[in-house]
Coordinates of C-alpha atoms and ligand atoms in Angstrom, one line a residue:
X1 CA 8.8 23.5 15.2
X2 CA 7.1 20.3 14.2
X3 CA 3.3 20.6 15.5
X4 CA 1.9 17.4 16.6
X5 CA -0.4 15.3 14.6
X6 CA -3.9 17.3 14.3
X7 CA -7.1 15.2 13.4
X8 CA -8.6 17.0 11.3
X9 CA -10.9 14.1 9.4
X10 CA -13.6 13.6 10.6
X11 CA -14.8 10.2 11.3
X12 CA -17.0 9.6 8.2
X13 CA -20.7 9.1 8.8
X14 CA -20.4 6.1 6.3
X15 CA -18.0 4.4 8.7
X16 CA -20.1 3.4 11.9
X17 CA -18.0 0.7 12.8
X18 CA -14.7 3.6 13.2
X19 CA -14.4 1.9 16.9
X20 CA -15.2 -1.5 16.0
X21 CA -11.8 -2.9 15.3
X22 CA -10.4 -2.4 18.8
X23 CA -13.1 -3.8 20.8
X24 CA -13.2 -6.4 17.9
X25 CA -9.5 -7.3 19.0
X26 CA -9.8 -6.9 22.6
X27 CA -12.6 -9.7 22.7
X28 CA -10.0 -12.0 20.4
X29 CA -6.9 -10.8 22.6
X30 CA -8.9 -11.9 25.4
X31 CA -10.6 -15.5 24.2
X32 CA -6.6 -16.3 22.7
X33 CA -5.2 -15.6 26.2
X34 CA -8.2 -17.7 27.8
X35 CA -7.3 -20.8 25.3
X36 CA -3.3 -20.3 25.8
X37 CA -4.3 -20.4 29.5
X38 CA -6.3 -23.4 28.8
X39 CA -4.2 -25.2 26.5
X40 CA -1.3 -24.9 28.9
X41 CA -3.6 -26.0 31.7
X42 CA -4.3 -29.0 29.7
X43 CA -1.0 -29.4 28.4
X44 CA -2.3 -29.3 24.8
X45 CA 0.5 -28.1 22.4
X46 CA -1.7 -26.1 19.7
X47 CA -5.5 -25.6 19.8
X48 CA -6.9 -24.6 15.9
X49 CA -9.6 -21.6 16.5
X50 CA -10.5 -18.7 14.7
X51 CA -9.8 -16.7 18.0
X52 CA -6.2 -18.1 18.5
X53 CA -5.7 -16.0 14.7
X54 CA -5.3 -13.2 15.4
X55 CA -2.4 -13.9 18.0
X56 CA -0.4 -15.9 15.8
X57 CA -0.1 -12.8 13.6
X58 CA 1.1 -10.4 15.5
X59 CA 0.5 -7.6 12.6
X60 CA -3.2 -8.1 11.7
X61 CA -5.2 -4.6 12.0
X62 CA -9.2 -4.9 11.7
X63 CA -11.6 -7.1 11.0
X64 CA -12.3 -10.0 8.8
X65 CA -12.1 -8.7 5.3
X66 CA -14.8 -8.8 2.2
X67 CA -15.4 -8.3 -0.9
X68 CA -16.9 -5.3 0.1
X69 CA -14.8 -4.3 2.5
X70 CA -12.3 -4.0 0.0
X71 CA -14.2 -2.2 -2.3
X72 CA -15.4 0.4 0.1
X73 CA -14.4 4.1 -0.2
X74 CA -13.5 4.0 3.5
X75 CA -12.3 0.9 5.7
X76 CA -13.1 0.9 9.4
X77 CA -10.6 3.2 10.6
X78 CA -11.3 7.0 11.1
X79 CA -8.9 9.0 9.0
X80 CA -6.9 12.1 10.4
X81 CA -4.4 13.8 8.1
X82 CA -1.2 16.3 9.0
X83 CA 0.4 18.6 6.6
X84 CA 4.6 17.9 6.0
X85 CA 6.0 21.2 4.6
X86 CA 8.5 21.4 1.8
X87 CA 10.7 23.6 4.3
X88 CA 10.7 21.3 7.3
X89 CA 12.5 18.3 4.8
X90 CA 15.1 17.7 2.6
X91 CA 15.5 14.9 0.1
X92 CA 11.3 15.1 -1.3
X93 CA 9.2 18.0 -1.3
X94 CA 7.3 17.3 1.9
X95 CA 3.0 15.9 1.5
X96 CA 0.3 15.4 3.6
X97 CA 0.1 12.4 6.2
X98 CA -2.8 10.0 6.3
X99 CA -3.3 8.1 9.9
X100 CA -5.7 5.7 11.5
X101 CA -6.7 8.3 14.5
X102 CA -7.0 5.4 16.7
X103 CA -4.0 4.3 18.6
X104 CA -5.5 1.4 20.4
X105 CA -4.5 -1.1 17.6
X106 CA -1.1 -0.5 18.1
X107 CA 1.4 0.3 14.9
X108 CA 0.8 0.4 11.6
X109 CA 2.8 -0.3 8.4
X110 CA 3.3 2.7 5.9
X111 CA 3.5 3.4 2.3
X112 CA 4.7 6.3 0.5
X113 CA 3.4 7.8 -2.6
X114 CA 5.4 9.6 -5.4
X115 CA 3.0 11.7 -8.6
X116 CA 4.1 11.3 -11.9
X117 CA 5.8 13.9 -14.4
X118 CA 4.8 17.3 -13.7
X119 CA 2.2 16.2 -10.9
X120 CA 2.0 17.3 -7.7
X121 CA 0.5 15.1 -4.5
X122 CA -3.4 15.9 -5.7
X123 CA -3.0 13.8 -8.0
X124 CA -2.7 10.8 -5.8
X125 CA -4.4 12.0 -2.8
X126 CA -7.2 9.8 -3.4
X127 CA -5.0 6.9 -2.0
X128 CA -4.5 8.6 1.1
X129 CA -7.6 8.6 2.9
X130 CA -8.7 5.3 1.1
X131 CA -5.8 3.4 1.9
X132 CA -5.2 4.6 5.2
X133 CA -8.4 4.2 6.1
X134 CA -8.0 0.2 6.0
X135 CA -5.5 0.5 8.7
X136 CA -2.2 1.9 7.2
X137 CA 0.1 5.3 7.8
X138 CA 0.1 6.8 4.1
X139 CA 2.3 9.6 2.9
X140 CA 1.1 11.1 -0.5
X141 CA 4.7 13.2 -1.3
X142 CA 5.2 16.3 -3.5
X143 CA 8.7 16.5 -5.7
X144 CA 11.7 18.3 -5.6
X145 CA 10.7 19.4 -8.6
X146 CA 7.3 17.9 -10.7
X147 CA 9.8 17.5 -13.5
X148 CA 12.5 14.9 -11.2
X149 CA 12.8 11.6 -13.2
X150 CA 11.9 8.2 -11.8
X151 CA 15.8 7.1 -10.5
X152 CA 15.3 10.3 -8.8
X153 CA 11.6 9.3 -7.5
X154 CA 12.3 6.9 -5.8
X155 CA 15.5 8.1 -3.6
X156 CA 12.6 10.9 -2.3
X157 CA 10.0 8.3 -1.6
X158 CA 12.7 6.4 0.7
X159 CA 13.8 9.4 1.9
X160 CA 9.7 10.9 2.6
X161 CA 9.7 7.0 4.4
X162 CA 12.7 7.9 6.5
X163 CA 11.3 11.0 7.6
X164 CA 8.3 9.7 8.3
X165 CA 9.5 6.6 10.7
X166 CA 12.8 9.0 11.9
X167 CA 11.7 12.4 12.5
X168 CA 7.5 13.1 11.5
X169 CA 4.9 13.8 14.1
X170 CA 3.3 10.0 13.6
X171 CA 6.1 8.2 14.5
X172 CA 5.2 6.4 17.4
X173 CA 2.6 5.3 14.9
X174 CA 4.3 3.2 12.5
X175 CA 6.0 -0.4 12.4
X176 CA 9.2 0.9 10.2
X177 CA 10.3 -2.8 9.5
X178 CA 7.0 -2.7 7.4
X179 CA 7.1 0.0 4.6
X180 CA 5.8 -0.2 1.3
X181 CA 6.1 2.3 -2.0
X182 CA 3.9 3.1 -4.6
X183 CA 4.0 5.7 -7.8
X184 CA 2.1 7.2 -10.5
X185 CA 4.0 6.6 -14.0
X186 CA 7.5 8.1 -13.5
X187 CA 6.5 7.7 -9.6
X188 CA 5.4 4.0 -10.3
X189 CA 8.9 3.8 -12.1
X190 CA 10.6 5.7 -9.2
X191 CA 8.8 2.8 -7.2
X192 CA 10.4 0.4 -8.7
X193 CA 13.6 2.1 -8.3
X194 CA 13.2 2.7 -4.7
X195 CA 12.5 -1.3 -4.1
X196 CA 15.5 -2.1 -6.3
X197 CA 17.8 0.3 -4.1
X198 CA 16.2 -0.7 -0.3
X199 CA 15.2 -4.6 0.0
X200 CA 13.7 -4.6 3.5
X201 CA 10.6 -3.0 1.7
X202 CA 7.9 -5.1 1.8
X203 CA 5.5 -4.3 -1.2
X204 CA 5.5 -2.2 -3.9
X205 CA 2.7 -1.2 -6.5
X206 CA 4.0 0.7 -9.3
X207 CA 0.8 2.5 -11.2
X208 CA 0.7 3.2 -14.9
X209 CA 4.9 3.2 -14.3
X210 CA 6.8 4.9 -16.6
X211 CA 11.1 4.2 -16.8
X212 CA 13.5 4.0 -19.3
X213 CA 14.7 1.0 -17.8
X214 CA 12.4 -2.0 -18.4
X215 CA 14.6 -4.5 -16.6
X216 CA 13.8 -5.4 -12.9
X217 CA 15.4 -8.5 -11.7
X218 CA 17.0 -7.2 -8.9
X219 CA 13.9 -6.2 -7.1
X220 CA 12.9 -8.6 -4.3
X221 CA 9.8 -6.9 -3.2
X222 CA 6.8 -8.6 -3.6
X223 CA 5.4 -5.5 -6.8
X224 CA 2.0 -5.4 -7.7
X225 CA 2.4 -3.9 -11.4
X226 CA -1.1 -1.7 -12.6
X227 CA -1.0 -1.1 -16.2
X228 CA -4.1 0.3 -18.0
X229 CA -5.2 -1.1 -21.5
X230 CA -5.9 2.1 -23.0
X231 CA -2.5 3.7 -22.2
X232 CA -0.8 5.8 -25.0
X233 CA 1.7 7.4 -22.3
X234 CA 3.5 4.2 -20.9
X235 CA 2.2 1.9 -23.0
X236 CA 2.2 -1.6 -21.5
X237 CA 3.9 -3.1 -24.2
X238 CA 6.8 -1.0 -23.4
X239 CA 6.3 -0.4 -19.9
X240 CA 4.3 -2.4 -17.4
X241 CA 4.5 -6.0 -18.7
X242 CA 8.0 -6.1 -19.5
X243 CA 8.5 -4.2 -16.0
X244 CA 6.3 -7.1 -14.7
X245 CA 7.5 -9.9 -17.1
X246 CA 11.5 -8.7 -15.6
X247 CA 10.6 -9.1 -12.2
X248 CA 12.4 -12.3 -11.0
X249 CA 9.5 -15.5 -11.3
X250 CA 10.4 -16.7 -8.0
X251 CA 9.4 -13.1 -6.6
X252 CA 5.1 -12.4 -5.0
X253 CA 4.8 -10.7 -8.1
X254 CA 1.3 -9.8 -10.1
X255 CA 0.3 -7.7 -13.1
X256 CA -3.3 -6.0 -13.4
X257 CA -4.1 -4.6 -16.7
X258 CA -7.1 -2.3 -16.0
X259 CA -9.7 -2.8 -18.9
X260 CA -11.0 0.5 -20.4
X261 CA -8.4 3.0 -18.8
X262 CA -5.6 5.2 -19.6
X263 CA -2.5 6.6 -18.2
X264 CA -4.3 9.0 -15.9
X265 CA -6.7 6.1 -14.6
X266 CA -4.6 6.0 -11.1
X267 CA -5.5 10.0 -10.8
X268 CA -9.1 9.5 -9.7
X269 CA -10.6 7.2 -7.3
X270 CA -10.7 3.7 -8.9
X271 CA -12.0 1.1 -7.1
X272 CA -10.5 -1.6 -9.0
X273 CA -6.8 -0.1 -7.9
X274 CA -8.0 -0.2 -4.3
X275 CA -9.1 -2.9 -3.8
X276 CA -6.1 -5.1 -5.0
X277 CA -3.7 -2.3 -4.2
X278 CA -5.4 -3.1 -0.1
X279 CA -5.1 -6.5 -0.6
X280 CA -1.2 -6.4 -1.7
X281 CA -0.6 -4.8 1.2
X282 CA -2.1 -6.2 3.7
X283 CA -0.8 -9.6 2.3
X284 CA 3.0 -8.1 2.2
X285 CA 3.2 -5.4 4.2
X286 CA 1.0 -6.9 7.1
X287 CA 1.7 -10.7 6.6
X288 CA -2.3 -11.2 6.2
X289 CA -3.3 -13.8 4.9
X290 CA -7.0 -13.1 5.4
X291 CA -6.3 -11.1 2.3
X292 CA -4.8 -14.1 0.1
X293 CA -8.8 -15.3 -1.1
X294 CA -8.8 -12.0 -3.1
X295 CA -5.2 -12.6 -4.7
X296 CA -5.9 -16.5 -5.2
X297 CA -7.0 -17.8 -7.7
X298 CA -6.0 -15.1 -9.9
X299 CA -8.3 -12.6 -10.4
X300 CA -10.5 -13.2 -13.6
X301 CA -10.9 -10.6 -17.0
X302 CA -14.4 -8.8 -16.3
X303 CA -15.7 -4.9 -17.0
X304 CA -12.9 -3.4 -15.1
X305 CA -10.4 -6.3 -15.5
X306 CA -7.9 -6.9 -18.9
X307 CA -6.0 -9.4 -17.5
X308 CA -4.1 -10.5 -14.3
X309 CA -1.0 -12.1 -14.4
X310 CA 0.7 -13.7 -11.4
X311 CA 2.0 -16.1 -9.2
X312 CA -0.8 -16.5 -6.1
X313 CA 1.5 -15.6 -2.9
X314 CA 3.1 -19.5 -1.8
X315 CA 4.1 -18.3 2.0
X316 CA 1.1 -18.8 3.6
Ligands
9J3_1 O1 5.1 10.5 -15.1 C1 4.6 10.4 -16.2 O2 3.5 10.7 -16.5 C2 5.6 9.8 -17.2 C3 5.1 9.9 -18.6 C4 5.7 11.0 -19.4 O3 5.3 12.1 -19.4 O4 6.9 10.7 -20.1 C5 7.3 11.6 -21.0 C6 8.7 12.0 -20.7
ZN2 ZN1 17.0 -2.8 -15.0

């Protein structure tokens, strides 16, 4: 018997504003329904304000974002977290759920996230709490087995994201036309995999990705490749540029080389990941374009930086 979601994080003590967002968006639901009313009064077609924003995107979740805000080991929404069992699943080895605790924003999008070869879902738990935490329903998965390949990766990510909007306790949280998969090296391979095989996802960020197949033109998922300079693993030469470089040009696509990292870089919390790994998907998964100023211009070589490759997102 499925129990139902229990929060059992805390809201942090470094996230005052945990109950900003909705009274944030209340006010602008509010002021946009006062200048529709208006406009319509006045017979105006279209009235440019920051307030009528948030209404013309009808997927937006928080506030305004920053620098900052992106780099911050917690966004504004309280985390809570439920435990998915191996035994009450079939297709992936079951994880932990990562929620916003807060239902008064409405749905969220959600991601799933496969480990690597012979990793289990600590090593990616990092993401949960940090990404869900900037308003998204993440599912850090185990395995079949930690020794699956990628092809086989990525049919348990989809199926740990069709469990999750199908059958899982959150549900009712989750806006399953907006889904999103990421991986750790044969998990960021198994990413691509999974956006190859399903379309309708909206983003994917493979990490360090590992696959014996280097050629992607097929995926048409805006992908977010993370390759790390110092990797002797999945070396970038073999692996995440010409996984990036196959992608087709016409596609949201970017490449991040981290500068001064390895292959096990995505295993620890990494700010650099986050906060372009948050911006990808708010951008993609959540049609943001609040999110575009840290995408565009292309992010710039620095300490943490290699190089950035991309084309800046064109559909705004
Ligand atoms: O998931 C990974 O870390 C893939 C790298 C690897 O161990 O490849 C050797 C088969
Ligand atoms: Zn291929």
């Amino acid at each position: 018997m499925q129990q139902p979601p229990h929060p059992i994080v805390a809201a942090s003590p470094s996230s005052p504003t945990g109950s900003a967002p909705a009274s944030v968006r209340r006010r602008t639901g509010r002021f946009a329904a006062l200048v529709t009313a208006l406009a319509a009064v006045a017979g105006l077609g279209t009235l440019a304000s920051p307030g009528a924003h948030a209404a013309d995107n009808p997927y937006e979740r928080g506030p305004a974002p920053t620098n900052a805000s992106i780099e911050a080991q917690r966004g504004p929404y309280a985390v809570s977290q439920t435990t998915v069992s191996s035994l009450a699943v079939t297709g992936f080895g079951g994880g932990t759920v990562y929620y916003p605790t807060s239902t008064s924003d409405g749905t969220f999008g959600a991601i799933a996230v496969s480990p690597g070869y012979t990793g289990t879902q600590s090593s990616i738990s990092w993401l949960g709490p940090r990404l869900a935490s900037q308003g998204f329903v993440v599912f850090t998965i185990d395995t079949l087995t930690t020794l699956d390949q990628p092809d086989s990766r990525g049919r348990q990510l989809l199926a740990a994201l069709d469990y999750l909007t199908q059958r899982s306790a959150v549900r009712g949280r989750i806006d399953s036309a907006r889904l999103g998969v990421m991986g750790h090296s044969m998990g960021g391979g198994g990413s691509l995999e999974a956006a190859k095989s399903r379309p309708s996802l909206q983003a994917a960020i493979p990490l360090t990705p590992w696959n014996t197949d280097k050629t992607w033109p097929e995926v048409t998922t805006p992908t977010l490749v993370v390759g790390a300079d110092g990797d002797t693993i999945a070396p970038v030469a073999t692996h995440a540029e010409p996984f990036y470089g196959s992608l087709p040009s016409s596609l949201d696509r970017a490449y991040l080389e981290l500068n001064g990292a390895t292959h096990f870089t995505p295993n620890s919390s990494n700010t650099t990941i986050a906060k372009y790994s948050v911006s990808w998907l708010k951008r993609f998964i959540d049609n943001d374009t609040r999110y575009e100023q840290f995408l565009c211009p292309l992010p710039q070589p620095s300490l943490t930086i290699e190089e950035y490759r991309g084309n800046c997102p064109h559909t705004s």
